[in-house]
Amino acid sequence: MAYKRQFYPGATTPAVNRRRYMDPKVNLKKLRDVSMDDVVRIMGHRNPGEDYKTIHAPLDENPYETLCPIRALVKPIEGAKSGDRIRYIQFTDSVYFAPISPYQRAWMYLSRYRGIDTGTLSGRQIIEVRERDLEVLAKEMIDNETFDPALTGIRGATVHGHACRLDENGLMFDGWQRYVWDDSKKEVVYVKDQVALPLDRKISVGKPASMSDLQKRTTIFRADGVDMRDDKEVSMYGLRIHKLRTLGGYQPFKVKGV
Amino acid sequence: MTSNEPTVDYAGIPLPEVMIMTNRLLKAETTEKVLDALATVGHIRQINMTGESLPKTINSGPNKGLDNNHSERKAIEFNGKEVELRHLVGAFYLELDVEDEDTLDATVAGIKEACDRTIPFGYDLQVGRYSKYRTSLHDYRGA
């Protein structure tokens, strides 16, 4: 019997959203259109229009390519083919019902993309990819429903803020103020790149979603939203892993029928 | 080691303190309004504020040392003096100069009224003692 891939248990909204974000067959909704040049400006790795810097010769110019069995097996991504540098983008997700949280970002990235390296921390998620592939990925992640202008931050360093109270405009705290609230347009605009270098011009990332909308979109279980304990299947799944890991660590003979 | 000494001299008795935790981090402008409102309430001996730190310069990463230029890191005016804000304020600690419960209750009611008028998005207020009120042996210790 062919194995049918499963993603996440549960029937509550956060559980369903986790499944949706992870499933590569689901096309995520596009909510905004930040131009590619602006995405490149916010990341700050190169100037728009500038050539990609390389760290090795293009693969098709490499005489040893055909001798490598791994290269025969794995189809390279575009950036690897051209020898691009590996660059990064890092997102910070607020605990106040951000559309996604760092751990699910890792699940989503690994489930949807090839040729990436991602790292999870409590409030942020870094993703490292060959530069030209990173730009495509970054644009998708800024444009789609996993990004909210107020509660998701693009922060390369000093990411502090994900667990802080929001400010008066409802924006996640950022000590470096990379983005500000434009009161006339009711939009969030980036004024600094992800490592706080001031941008030549402001880049709008659109209007923040309402709290009721975010509660429908989030993957975060919270006592004041959907409590994880209210989802029986999710609780049992967590308990099962906990039990298997604990018993497996010191009394593996007790792992029976778990 | 940073000094943990009390900010003002010991009053002779441990005085009660009011802690106000705001639901949102306040703009400099709102902080000024809250302080002005609190200034009209009597029996407040000292006000300390804290919140999320706003660095003067970029403190890490490739642009370390660059001016941060955070719009909320600025001087506000209080009681005719300029106060340099270094935080996005989210908490106020008010030491009350009261000696009986009736004065305490009246002062707390006045503080609540001032906060209701000036703090948007609500706050949490508690009466207790949250900071050190006299120097201790620890403050005489070397680094």
mmCIF file of C-alpha atoms in Angstrom:
data_model
loop_
_atom_site.group_PDB
_atom_site.id
_atom_site.type_symbol
_atom_site.label_atom_id
_atom_site.label_comp_id
_atom_site.label_asym_id
_atom_site.label_seq_id
_atom_site.Cartn_x
_atom_site.Cartn_y
_atom_site.Cartn_z
ATOM 1 C CA MET A 1 0.000 0.000 0.000
ATOM 2 C CA ALA A 2 1.348 3.407 -0.933
ATOM 3 C CA TYR A 3 2.092 5.613 2.043
ATOM 4 C CA LYS A 4 -0.083 8.699 2.202
ATOM 5 C CA ARG A 5 1.784 11.584 3.697
ATOM 6 C CA GLN A 6 0.336 13.042 6.890
ATOM 7 C CA PHE A 7 1.188 16.450 8.305
ATOM 8 C CA TYR A 8 -0.357 17.250 11.658
ATOM 9 C CA PRO A 9 -3.180 15.877 13.804
ATOM 10 C CA GLY A 10 -6.197 17.728 15.152
ATOM 11 C CA ALA A 11 -9.373 19.438 14.065
ATOM 12 C CA THR A 12 -9.063 22.895 15.677
ATOM 13 C CA THR A 13 -8.236 25.986 13.596
ATOM 14 C CA PRO A 14 -4.510 26.160 14.490
ATOM 15 C CA ALA A 15 -4.127 22.441 13.750
ATOM 16 C CA VAL A 16 -5.883 22.754 10.375
ATOM 17 C CA ASN A 17 -3.727 25.800 9.536
ATOM 18 C CA ARG A 18 -0.551 23.908 10.433
ATOM 19 C CA ARG A 19 -1.556 21.177 7.984
ATOM 20 C CA ARG A 20 -2.363 23.710 5.270
ATOM 21 C CA TYR A 21 0.939 25.577 5.594
ATOM 22 C CA MET A 22 2.937 22.336 5.556
ATOM 23 C CA ASP A 23 1.186 20.651 2.664
ATOM 24 C CA PRO A 24 3.122 21.519 -0.532
ATOM 25 C CA LYS A 25 0.032 20.794 -2.612
ATOM 26 C CA VAL A 26 -1.801 23.731 -1.011
ATOM 27 C CA ASN A 27 -1.182 27.052 -2.736
ATOM 28 C CA LEU A 28 -0.896 29.680 -0.044
ATOM 29 C CA LYS A 29 -3.047 32.766 -0.524
ATOM 30 C CA LYS A 30 -1.252 35.792 -1.891
ATOM 31 C CA LEU A 31 -2.293 38.829 0.156
ATOM 32 C CA ARG A 32 0.058 41.546 -1.104
ATOM 33 C CA ASP A 33 2.557 42.246 -3.834
ATOM 34 C CA VAL A 34 5.853 43.697 -2.663
ATOM 35 C CA SER A 35 8.070 44.139 -5.722
ATOM 36 C CA MET A 36 11.128 41.923 -6.097
ATOM 37 C CA ASP A 37 13.424 44.966 -6.005
ATOM 38 C CA ASP A 38 11.918 46.011 -2.683
ATOM 39 C CA VAL A 39 12.349 42.501 -1.267
ATOM 40 C CA VAL A 40 16.018 42.666 -2.334
ATOM 41 C CA ARG A 41 16.340 46.102 -0.665
ATOM 42 C CA ILE A 42 14.814 44.890 2.626
ATOM 43 C CA MET A 43 17.161 41.891 2.729
ATOM 44 C CA GLY A 44 20.157 44.121 1.978
ATOM 45 C CA HIS A 45 22.463 41.463 0.513
ATOM 46 C CA ARG A 46 22.857 43.164 -2.860
ATOM 47 C CA ASN A 47 21.526 46.212 -4.676
ATOM 48 C CA PRO A 48 18.650 45.625 -7.087
ATOM 49 C CA GLY A 49 20.035 45.005 -10.555
ATOM 50 C CA GLU A 50 23.484 44.108 -9.270
ATOM 51 C CA ASP A 51 25.052 40.813 -10.397
ATOM 52 C CA TYR A 52 24.949 37.852 -8.065
ATOM 53 C CA LYS A 53 28.292 37.276 -6.402
ATOM 54 C CA THR A 54 29.554 33.734 -6.783
ATOM 55 C CA ILE A 55 31.524 31.388 -4.573
ATOM 56 C CA HIS A 56 32.322 28.790 -7.218
ATOM 57 C CA ALA A 57 32.208 28.353 -10.962
ATOM 58 C CA PRO A 58 28.880 27.372 -12.559
ATOM 59 C CA LEU A 59 28.340 23.638 -12.258
ATOM 60 C CA ASP A 60 28.230 23.022 -16.011
ATOM 61 C CA GLU A 61 31.737 24.452 -16.267
ATOM 62 C CA ASN A 62 33.000 22.014 -13.675
ATOM 63 C CA PRO A 63 34.929 19.150 -15.348
ATOM 64 C CA TYR A 64 34.454 16.896 -12.319
ATOM 65 C CA GLU A 65 30.693 17.100 -12.314
ATOM 66 C CA THR A 66 30.053 13.863 -14.135
ATOM 67 C CA LEU A 67 32.391 12.016 -11.784
ATOM 68 C CA CYS A 68 30.322 12.830 -8.707
ATOM 69 C CA PRO A 69 27.588 10.249 -7.953
ATOM 70 C CA ILE A 70 25.666 12.694 -5.733
ATOM 71 C CA ARG A 71 25.496 15.261 -8.520
ATOM 72 C CA ALA A 72 24.174 12.562 -10.769
ATOM 73 C CA LEU A 73 21.395 11.875 -8.264
ATOM 74 C CA VAL A 74 20.424 15.390 -7.124
ATOM 75 C CA LYS A 75 19.159 18.029 -9.480
ATOM 76 C CA PRO A 76 20.703 21.353 -8.405
ATOM 77 C CA ILE A 77 18.581 24.416 -7.680
ATOM 78 C CA GLU A 78 19.184 27.450 -9.923
ATOM 79 C CA GLY A 79 21.465 29.279 -7.477
ATOM 80 C CA ALA A 80 23.636 26.211 -6.927
ATOM 81 C CA LYS A 81 23.884 25.726 -10.689
ATOM 82 C CA SER A 82 25.235 29.271 -11.039
ATOM 83 C CA GLY A 83 27.497 29.140 -7.983
ATOM 84 C CA ASP A 84 25.661 31.837 -5.966
ATOM 85 C CA ARG A 85 26.559 32.804 -2.435
ATOM 86 C CA ILE A 86 24.347 31.485 0.354
ATOM 87 C CA ARG A 87 22.369 34.348 1.918
ATOM 88 C CA TYR A 88 19.558 34.503 4.450
ATOM 89 C CA ILE A 89 16.286 36.024 5.508
ATOM 90 C CA GLN A 90 15.040 35.863 9.065
ATOM 91 C CA PHE A 91 11.474 36.318 10.255
ATOM 92 C CA THR A 92 10.316 37.096 13.790
ATOM 93 C CA ASP A 93 6.780 36.062 14.689
ATOM 94 C CA SER A 94 4.860 37.676 17.530
ATOM 95 C CA VAL A 95 3.161 35.502 20.127
ATOM 96 C CA TYR A 96 0.046 37.671 19.708
ATOM 97 C CA PHE A 97 -1.565 35.460 17.062
ATOM 98 C CA ALA A 98 0.998 35.925 14.289
ATOM 99 C CA PRO A 99 -0.111 33.890 11.257
ATOM 100 C CA ILE A 100 2.666 31.357 11.838
ATOM 101 C CA SER A 101 5.324 30.667 14.460
ATOM 102 C CA PRO A 102 9.012 29.743 14.004
ATOM 103 C CA TYR A 103 8.671 26.006 14.570
ATOM 104 C CA GLN A 104 5.951 25.657 11.964
ATOM 105 C CA ARG A 105 8.024 27.798 9.622
ATOM 106 C CA ALA A 106 10.711 25.108 9.745
ATOM 107 C CA TRP A 107 8.135 22.401 9.011
ATOM 108 C CA MET A 108 6.677 24.465 6.190
ATOM 109 C CA TYR A 109 10.008 25.390 4.580
ATOM 110 C CA LEU A 110 11.325 21.839 4.703
ATOM 111 C CA SER A 111 8.085 20.498 3.325
ATOM 112 C CA ARG A 112 7.833 23.006 0.464
ATOM 113 C CA TYR A 113 11.361 23.876 -0.688
ATOM 114 C CA ARG A 114 14.549 22.133 -1.770
ATOM 115 C CA GLY A 115 18.117 23.242 -1.159
ATOM 116 C CA ILE A 116 17.476 25.180 2.049
ATOM 117 C CA ASP A 117 18.924 25.245 5.529
ATOM 118 C CA THR A 118 16.716 26.574 8.282
ATOM 119 C CA GLY A 119 17.237 27.194 11.976
ATOM 120 C CA THR A 120 14.588 27.584 14.668
ATOM 121 C CA LEU A 121 14.853 29.737 17.750
ATOM 122 C CA SER A 122 12.134 30.723 20.211
ATOM 123 C CA GLY A 123 10.945 33.798 18.358
ATOM 124 C CA ARG A 124 12.649 33.758 15.011
ATOM 125 C CA GLN A 125 13.402 31.557 12.074
ATOM 126 C CA ILE A 126 16.364 31.944 9.789
ATOM 127 C CA ILE A 127 16.425 30.424 6.334
ATOM 128 C CA GLU A 128 19.597 30.116 4.287
ATOM 129 C CA VAL A 129 19.477 29.483 0.551
ATOM 130 C CA ARG A 130 21.465 30.285 -2.588
ATOM 131 C CA GLU A 131 20.892 33.979 -3.267
ATOM 132 C CA ARG A 132 18.656 33.913 -6.347
ATOM 133 C CA ASP A 133 16.482 31.143 -4.918
ATOM 134 C CA LEU A 134 16.318 32.986 -1.601
ATOM 135 C CA GLU A 135 14.899 36.054 -3.317
ATOM 136 C CA VAL A 136 12.103 34.037 -4.887
ATOM 137 C CA LEU A 137 11.374 32.322 -1.579
ATOM 138 C CA ALA A 138 11.525 35.600 0.407
ATOM 139 C CA LYS A 139 9.088 37.293 -1.943
ATOM 140 C CA GLU A 140 6.647 34.385 -1.621
ATOM 141 C CA MET A 141 6.923 34.478 2.168
ATOM 142 C CA ILE A 142 6.349 38.246 2.353
ATOM 143 C CA ASP A 143 3.471 38.180 -0.118
ATOM 144 C CA ASN A 144 1.565 35.202 1.217
ATOM 145 C CA GLU A 145 -0.759 34.603 4.140
ATOM 146 C CA THR A 146 2.024 33.534 6.564
ATOM 147 C CA PHE A 147 3.130 37.178 6.785
ATOM 148 C CA ASP A 148 1.375 39.940 8.656
ATOM 149 C CA PRO A 149 2.854 43.453 8.405
ATOM 150 C CA ALA A 150 2.319 44.188 12.120
ATOM 151 C CA LEU A 151 3.080 40.843 13.729
ATOM 152 C CA THR A 152 5.807 39.426 11.490
ATOM 153 C CA GLY A 153 9.171 41.169 11.368
ATOM 154 C CA ILE A 154 12.004 40.835 8.858
ATOM 155 C CA ARG A 155 14.993 41.017 11.171
ATOM 156 C CA GLY A 156 18.506 39.834 10.450
ATOM 157 C CA ALA A 157 19.873 40.656 13.906
ATOM 158 C CA THR A 158 18.475 41.845 17.250
ATOM 159 C CA VAL A 159 15.146 40.160 16.834
ATOM 160 C CA HIS A 160 13.928 40.890 20.385
ATOM 161 C CA GLY A 161 10.199 41.597 20.431
ATOM 162 C CA HIS A 162 8.272 38.427 19.669
ATOM 163 C CA ALA A 163 7.099 38.004 23.270
ATOM 164 C CA CYS A 164 6.803 41.716 24.097
ATOM 165 C CA ARG A 165 3.556 43.605 24.357
ATOM 166 C CA LEU A 166 2.517 45.302 21.141
ATOM 167 C CA ASP A 167 2.862 49.065 20.791
ATOM 168 C CA GLU A 168 -0.053 51.499 20.602
ATOM 169 C CA ASN A 169 -0.409 50.965 16.851
ATOM 170 C CA GLY A 170 -0.547 47.206 17.293
ATOM 171 C CA LEU A 171 2.960 46.609 15.918
ATOM 172 C CA MET A 172 5.356 44.063 17.409
ATOM 173 C CA PHE A 173 8.120 45.804 19.383
ATOM 174 C CA ASP A 174 11.373 46.432 17.536
ATOM 175 C CA GLY A 175 14.185 48.262 19.353
ATOM 176 C CA TRP A 176 15.728 49.164 15.993
ATOM 177 C CA GLN A 177 12.432 50.406 14.511
ATOM 178 C CA ARG A 178 12.944 48.817 11.101
ATOM 179 C CA TYR A 179 9.304 49.428 10.289
ATOM 180 C CA VAL A 180 6.954 52.196 11.317
ATOM 181 C CA TRP A 181 3.244 52.862 11.238
ATOM 182 C CA ASP A 182 2.063 55.185 8.470
ATOM 183 C CA ASP A 183 -0.970 56.751 10.077
ATOM 184 C CA SER A 184 -2.199 58.488 6.921
ATOM 185 C CA LYS A 185 -2.313 55.277 4.853
ATOM 186 C CA LYS A 186 -2.905 52.929 7.839
ATOM 187 C CA GLU A 187 -0.059 50.783 6.565
ATOM 188 C CA VAL A 188 3.237 49.429 7.838
ATOM 189 C CA VAL A 189 6.314 50.754 6.039
ATOM 190 C CA TYR A 190 9.894 49.529 6.226
ATOM 191 C CA VAL A 191 12.428 52.316 6.748
ATOM 192 C CA LYS A 192 15.473 50.132 7.450
ATOM 193 C CA ASP A 193 16.713 46.868 5.955
ATOM 194 C CA GLN A 194 16.821 43.659 8.008
ATOM 195 C CA VAL A 195 20.105 44.675 9.699
ATOM 196 C CA ALA A 196 18.920 48.268 10.362
ATOM 197 C CA LEU A 197 20.683 50.106 7.547
ATOM 198 C CA PRO A 198 18.346 52.973 6.598
ATOM 199 C CA LEU A 199 16.638 52.437 3.222
ATOM 200 C CA ASP A 200 16.770 55.092 0.491
ATOM 201 C CA ARG A 201 12.983 55.128 0.351
ATOM 202 C CA LYS A 202 10.138 53.734 2.398
ATOM 203 C CA ILE A 203 8.766 50.330 1.414
ATOM 204 C CA SER A 204 5.138 49.627 2.221
ATOM 205 C CA VAL A 205 4.178 46.067 3.146
ATOM 206 C CA GLY A 206 0.483 46.845 3.446
ATOM 207 C CA LYS A 207 -2.228 46.930 6.065
ATOM 208 C CA PRO A 208 -2.155 44.648 9.104
ATOM 209 C CA ALA A 209 -4.931 42.079 9.431
ATOM 210 C CA SER A 210 -7.612 42.410 12.100
ATOM 211 C CA MET A 211 -7.281 40.349 15.272
ATOM 212 C CA SER A 212 -10.392 38.308 14.384
ATOM 213 C CA ASP A 213 -8.895 37.455 10.984
ATOM 214 C CA LEU A 214 -5.545 36.557 12.564
ATOM 215 C CA GLN A 215 -7.220 34.222 15.041
ATOM 216 C CA LYS A 216 -8.611 32.300 12.063
ATOM 217 C CA ARG A 217 -5.240 32.213 10.277
ATOM 218 C CA THR A 218 -2.841 31.513 13.142
ATOM 219 C CA THR A 219 -1.014 28.286 13.940
ATOM 220 C CA ILE A 220 -0.570 29.377 17.547
ATOM 221 C CA PHE A 221 -2.467 27.644 20.332
ATOM 222 C CA ARG A 222 -3.090 30.106 23.155
ATOM 223 C CA ALA A 223 -5.158 29.995 26.341
ATOM 224 C CA ASP A 224 -7.006 33.135 25.179
ATOM 225 C CA GLY A 225 -7.521 31.711 21.684
ATOM 226 C CA VAL A 226 -7.722 27.993 21.034
ATOM 227 C CA ASP A 227 -6.230 26.097 23.958
ATOM 228 C CA MET A 228 -4.092 23.138 22.870
ATOM 229 C CA ARG A 229 -5.818 21.012 25.522
ATOM 230 C CA ASP A 230 -9.129 21.568 23.718
ATOM 231 C CA ASP A 231 -7.801 19.547 20.788
ATOM 232 C CA LYS A 232 -7.804 15.970 22.021
ATOM 233 C CA GLU A 233 -5.884 14.545 19.087
ATOM 234 C CA VAL A 234 -3.094 17.178 19.330
ATOM 235 C CA SER A 235 -2.766 16.630 23.088
ATOM 236 C CA MET A 236 -2.550 12.859 22.659
ATOM 237 C CA TYR A 237 0.017 13.223 19.877
ATOM 238 C CA GLY A 238 2.199 15.404 22.121
ATOM 239 C CA LEU A 239 1.797 13.062 25.066
ATOM 240 C CA ARG A 240 2.654 10.050 22.937
ATOM 241 C CA ILE A 241 5.907 11.622 21.717
ATOM 242 C CA HIS A 242 6.750 12.691 25.264
ATOM 243 C CA LYS A 243 6.139 9.177 26.566
ATOM 244 C CA LEU A 244 8.120 7.516 23.792
ATOM 245 C CA ARG A 245 11.075 9.844 24.248
ATOM 246 C CA THR A 246 11.107 9.513 28.026
ATOM 247 C CA LEU A 247 10.722 5.748 28.155
ATOM 248 C CA GLY A 248 12.956 5.253 25.140
ATOM 249 C CA GLY A 249 15.667 7.145 26.986
ATOM 250 C CA TYR A 250 15.904 4.963 30.071
ATOM 251 C CA GLN A 251 13.408 2.044 30.072
ATOM 252 C CA PRO A 252 12.887 1.084 26.424
ATOM 253 C CA PHE A 253 11.532 -2.334 27.454
ATOM 254 C CA LYS A 254 8.453 -0.538 28.815
ATOM 255 C CA VAL A 255 7.530 0.852 25.379
ATOM 256 C CA LYS A 256 4.597 -1.424 24.625
ATOM 257 C CA GLY A 257 1.381 -0.464 22.935
ATOM 258 C CA VAL A 258 2.156 3.259 23.173
ATOM 259 C CA MET B 1 27.860 44.505 38.339
ATOM 260 C CA THR B 2 25.165 47.151 38.087
ATOM 261 C CA SER B 3 24.112 48.953 41.209
ATOM 262 C CA ASN B 4 20.848 47.841 42.710
ATOM 263 C CA GLU B 5 20.618 50.627 45.262
ATOM 264 C CA PRO B 6 17.263 52.276 45.961
ATOM 265 C CA THR B 7 16.615 55.346 43.824
ATOM 266 C CA VAL B 8 15.721 57.627 46.764
ATOM 267 C CA ASP B 9 16.593 57.737 50.464
ATOM 268 C CA TYR B 10 14.841 55.366 52.852
ATOM 269 C CA ALA B 11 11.652 56.863 54.231
ATOM 270 C CA GLY B 12 12.140 55.221 57.627
ATOM 271 C CA ILE B 13 9.303 52.765 57.033
ATOM 272 C CA PRO B 14 8.583 50.491 54.039
ATOM 273 C CA LEU B 15 6.022 52.467 52.060
ATOM 274 C CA PRO B 16 3.465 50.839 49.746
ATOM 275 C CA GLU B 17 4.037 50.860 46.026
ATOM 276 C CA VAL B 18 1.645 50.794 43.086
ATOM 277 C CA MET B 19 2.635 48.822 40.005
ATOM 278 C CA ILE B 20 0.929 49.753 36.735
ATOM 279 C CA MET B 21 1.471 47.347 33.833
ATOM 280 C CA THR B 22 0.060 48.685 30.596
ATOM 281 C CA ASN B 23 -1.481 46.311 28.043
ATOM 282 C CA ARG B 24 0.398 48.044 25.228
ATOM 283 C CA LEU B 25 3.845 49.679 25.167
ATOM 284 C CA LEU B 26 3.312 53.429 25.288
ATOM 285 C CA LYS B 27 4.544 56.132 22.944
ATOM 286 C CA ALA B 28 6.681 58.891 24.453
ATOM 287 C CA GLU B 29 3.768 61.294 23.977
ATOM 288 C CA THR B 30 1.371 59.042 25.920
ATOM 289 C CA THR B 31 3.974 58.474 28.657
ATOM 290 C CA GLU B 32 4.171 62.225 29.089
ATOM 291 C CA LYS B 33 0.382 62.451 29.386
ATOM 292 C CA VAL B 34 0.301 59.653 31.985
ATOM 293 C CA LEU B 35 3.007 61.353 34.046
ATOM 294 C CA ASP B 36 1.227 64.702 33.860
ATOM 295 C CA ALA B 37 -1.995 63.051 35.031
ATOM 296 C CA LEU B 38 -0.203 61.269 37.873
ATOM 297 C CA ALA B 39 1.395 64.556 38.936
ATOM 298 C CA THR B 40 -2.025 65.849 39.908
ATOM 299 C CA VAL B 41 -2.537 62.944 42.348
ATOM 300 C CA GLY B 42 -1.100 63.676 45.787
ATOM 301 C CA HIS B 43 0.916 61.392 48.078
ATOM 302 C CA ILE B 44 3.243 60.035 45.376
ATOM 303 C CA ARG B 45 6.825 60.009 46.639
ATOM 304 C CA GLN B 46 8.580 58.760 43.530
ATOM 305 C CA ILE B 47 7.774 57.360 40.083
ATOM 306 C CA ASN B 48 9.975 54.823 38.311
ATOM 307 C CA MET B 49 9.263 53.638 34.793
ATOM 308 C CA THR B 50 10.474 50.728 32.768
ATOM 309 C CA GLY B 51 9.696 48.968 29.509
ATOM 310 C CA GLU B 52 11.523 47.732 26.459
ATOM 311 C CA SER B 53 14.970 49.201 25.936
ATOM 312 C CA LEU B 54 15.562 51.457 22.923
ATOM 313 C CA PRO B 55 19.295 51.529 22.154
ATOM 314 C CA LYS B 56 20.910 54.811 21.146
ATOM 315 C CA THR B 57 23.012 53.103 18.505
ATOM 316 C CA ILE B 58 22.651 49.823 16.624
ATOM 317 C CA ASN B 59 24.159 47.414 19.132
ATOM 318 C CA SER B 60 24.958 44.350 17.038
ATOM 319 C CA GLY B 61 25.208 43.049 13.498
ATOM 320 C CA PRO B 62 27.055 44.561 10.521
ATOM 321 C CA ASN B 63 25.802 48.100 11.232
ATOM 322 C CA LYS B 64 26.915 48.184 14.857
ATOM 323 C CA GLY B 65 27.570 51.736 16.031
ATOM 324 C CA LEU B 66 25.206 53.402 13.556
ATOM 325 C CA ASP B 67 22.691 55.850 15.056
ATOM 326 C CA ASN B 68 19.432 54.082 15.832
ATOM 327 C CA ASN B 69 17.188 57.180 15.507
ATOM 328 C CA HIS B 70 14.189 55.547 17.160
ATOM 329 C CA SER B 71 11.344 58.063 17.066
ATOM 330 C CA GLU B 72 10.273 57.251 20.642
ATOM 331 C CA ARG B 73 13.711 57.649 22.226
ATOM 332 C CA LYS B 74 13.470 61.296 23.117
ATOM 333 C CA ALA B 75 13.166 63.785 25.922
ATOM 334 C CA ILE B 76 9.748 64.384 27.448
ATOM 335 C CA GLU B 77 8.826 67.170 29.780
ATOM 336 C CA PHE B 78 7.725 66.432 33.305
ATOM 337 C CA ASN B 79 7.322 68.878 36.157
ATOM 338 C CA GLY B 80 9.241 71.550 34.256
ATOM 339 C CA LYS B 81 12.186 69.223 33.710
ATOM 340 C CA GLU B 82 13.292 67.233 30.695
ATOM 341 C CA VAL B 83 13.331 63.476 31.166
ATOM 342 C CA GLU B 84 15.319 61.442 28.651
ATOM 343 C CA LEU B 85 13.324 58.335 27.724
ATOM 344 C CA ARG B 86 15.423 55.274 26.992
ATOM 345 C CA HIS B 87 12.557 52.782 26.927
ATOM 346 C CA LEU B 88 9.248 52.239 25.258
ATOM 347 C CA VAL B 89 7.431 52.466 28.576
ATOM 348 C CA GLY B 90 5.239 49.570 29.689
ATOM 349 C CA ALA B 91 5.334 49.804 33.509
ATOM 350 C CA PHE B 92 5.151 52.460 36.208
ATOM 351 C CA TYR B 93 6.165 51.948 39.838
ATOM 352 C CA LEU B 94 4.779 54.583 42.175
ATOM 353 C CA GLU B 95 5.959 54.780 45.760
ATOM 354 C CA LEU B 96 3.196 56.252 47.892
ATOM 355 C CA ASP B 97 3.782 58.569 50.789
ATOM 356 C CA VAL B 98 0.842 57.375 52.902
ATOM 357 C CA GLU B 99 0.543 56.374 56.535
ATOM 358 C CA ASP B 100 -2.977 54.977 56.861
ATOM 359 C CA GLU B 101 -5.291 52.810 54.794
ATOM 360 C CA ASP B 102 -7.844 55.529 54.061
ATOM 361 C CA THR B 103 -5.213 57.751 52.434
ATOM 362 C CA LEU B 104 -3.877 54.723 50.590
ATOM 363 C CA ASP B 105 -7.315 53.871 49.185
ATOM 364 C CA ALA B 106 -8.003 57.469 48.178
ATOM 365 C CA THR B 107 -4.585 57.771 46.492
ATOM 366 C CA VAL B 108 -5.003 54.480 44.611
ATOM 367 C CA ALA B 109 -8.451 55.626 43.449
ATOM 368 C CA GLY B 110 -6.905 58.878 42.193
ATOM 369 C CA ILE B 111 -4.176 56.951 40.365
ATOM 370 C CA LYS B 112 -6.761 54.667 38.753
ATOM 371 C CA GLU B 113 -8.745 57.661 37.591
ATOM 372 C CA ALA B 114 -5.615 59.268 36.095
ATOM 373 C CA CYS B 115 -4.686 56.030 34.323
ATOM 374 C CA ASP B 116 -8.193 55.448 32.953
ATOM 375 C CA ARG B 117 -8.039 58.907 31.440
ATOM 376 C CA THR B 118 -4.616 58.571 29.809
ATOM 377 C CA ILE B 119 -3.633 54.932 29.183
ATOM 378 C CA PRO B 120 -5.107 53.493 25.973
ATOM 379 C CA PHE B 121 -5.836 49.743 25.663
ATOM 380 C CA GLY B 122 -6.045 49.211 29.433
ATOM 381 C CA TYR B 123 -3.628 48.340 32.200
ATOM 382 C CA ASP B 124 -3.179 46.164 35.261
ATOM 383 C CA LEU B 125 -2.772 47.856 38.653
ATOM 384 C CA GLN B 126 -1.543 46.238 41.841
ATOM 385 C CA VAL B 127 -0.616 47.527 45.272
ATOM 386 C CA GLY B 128 2.338 45.953 47.048
ATOM 387 C CA ARG B 129 6.058 46.463 47.310
ATOM 388 C CA TYR B 130 8.022 45.710 44.159
ATOM 389 C CA SER B 131 11.372 47.430 44.592
ATOM 390 C CA LYS B 132 14.001 47.838 47.200
ATOM 391 C CA TYR B 133 13.330 50.606 49.743
ATOM 392 C CA ARG B 134 16.618 50.743 51.675
ATOM 393 C CA THR B 135 20.223 49.840 51.105
ATOM 394 C CA SER B 136 21.223 46.375 52.217
ATOM 395 C CA LEU B 137 24.487 44.568 52.849
ATOM 396 C CA HIS B 138 24.598 43.667 49.165
ATOM 397 C CA ASP B 139 25.007 47.347 48.208
ATOM 398 C CA TYR B 140 28.258 47.589 50.185
ATOM 399 C CA ARG B 141 29.784 44.619 48.385
ATOM 400 C CA GLY B 142 32.593 45.226 45.919
ATOM 401 C CA ALA B 143 32.245 44.251 42.290
#
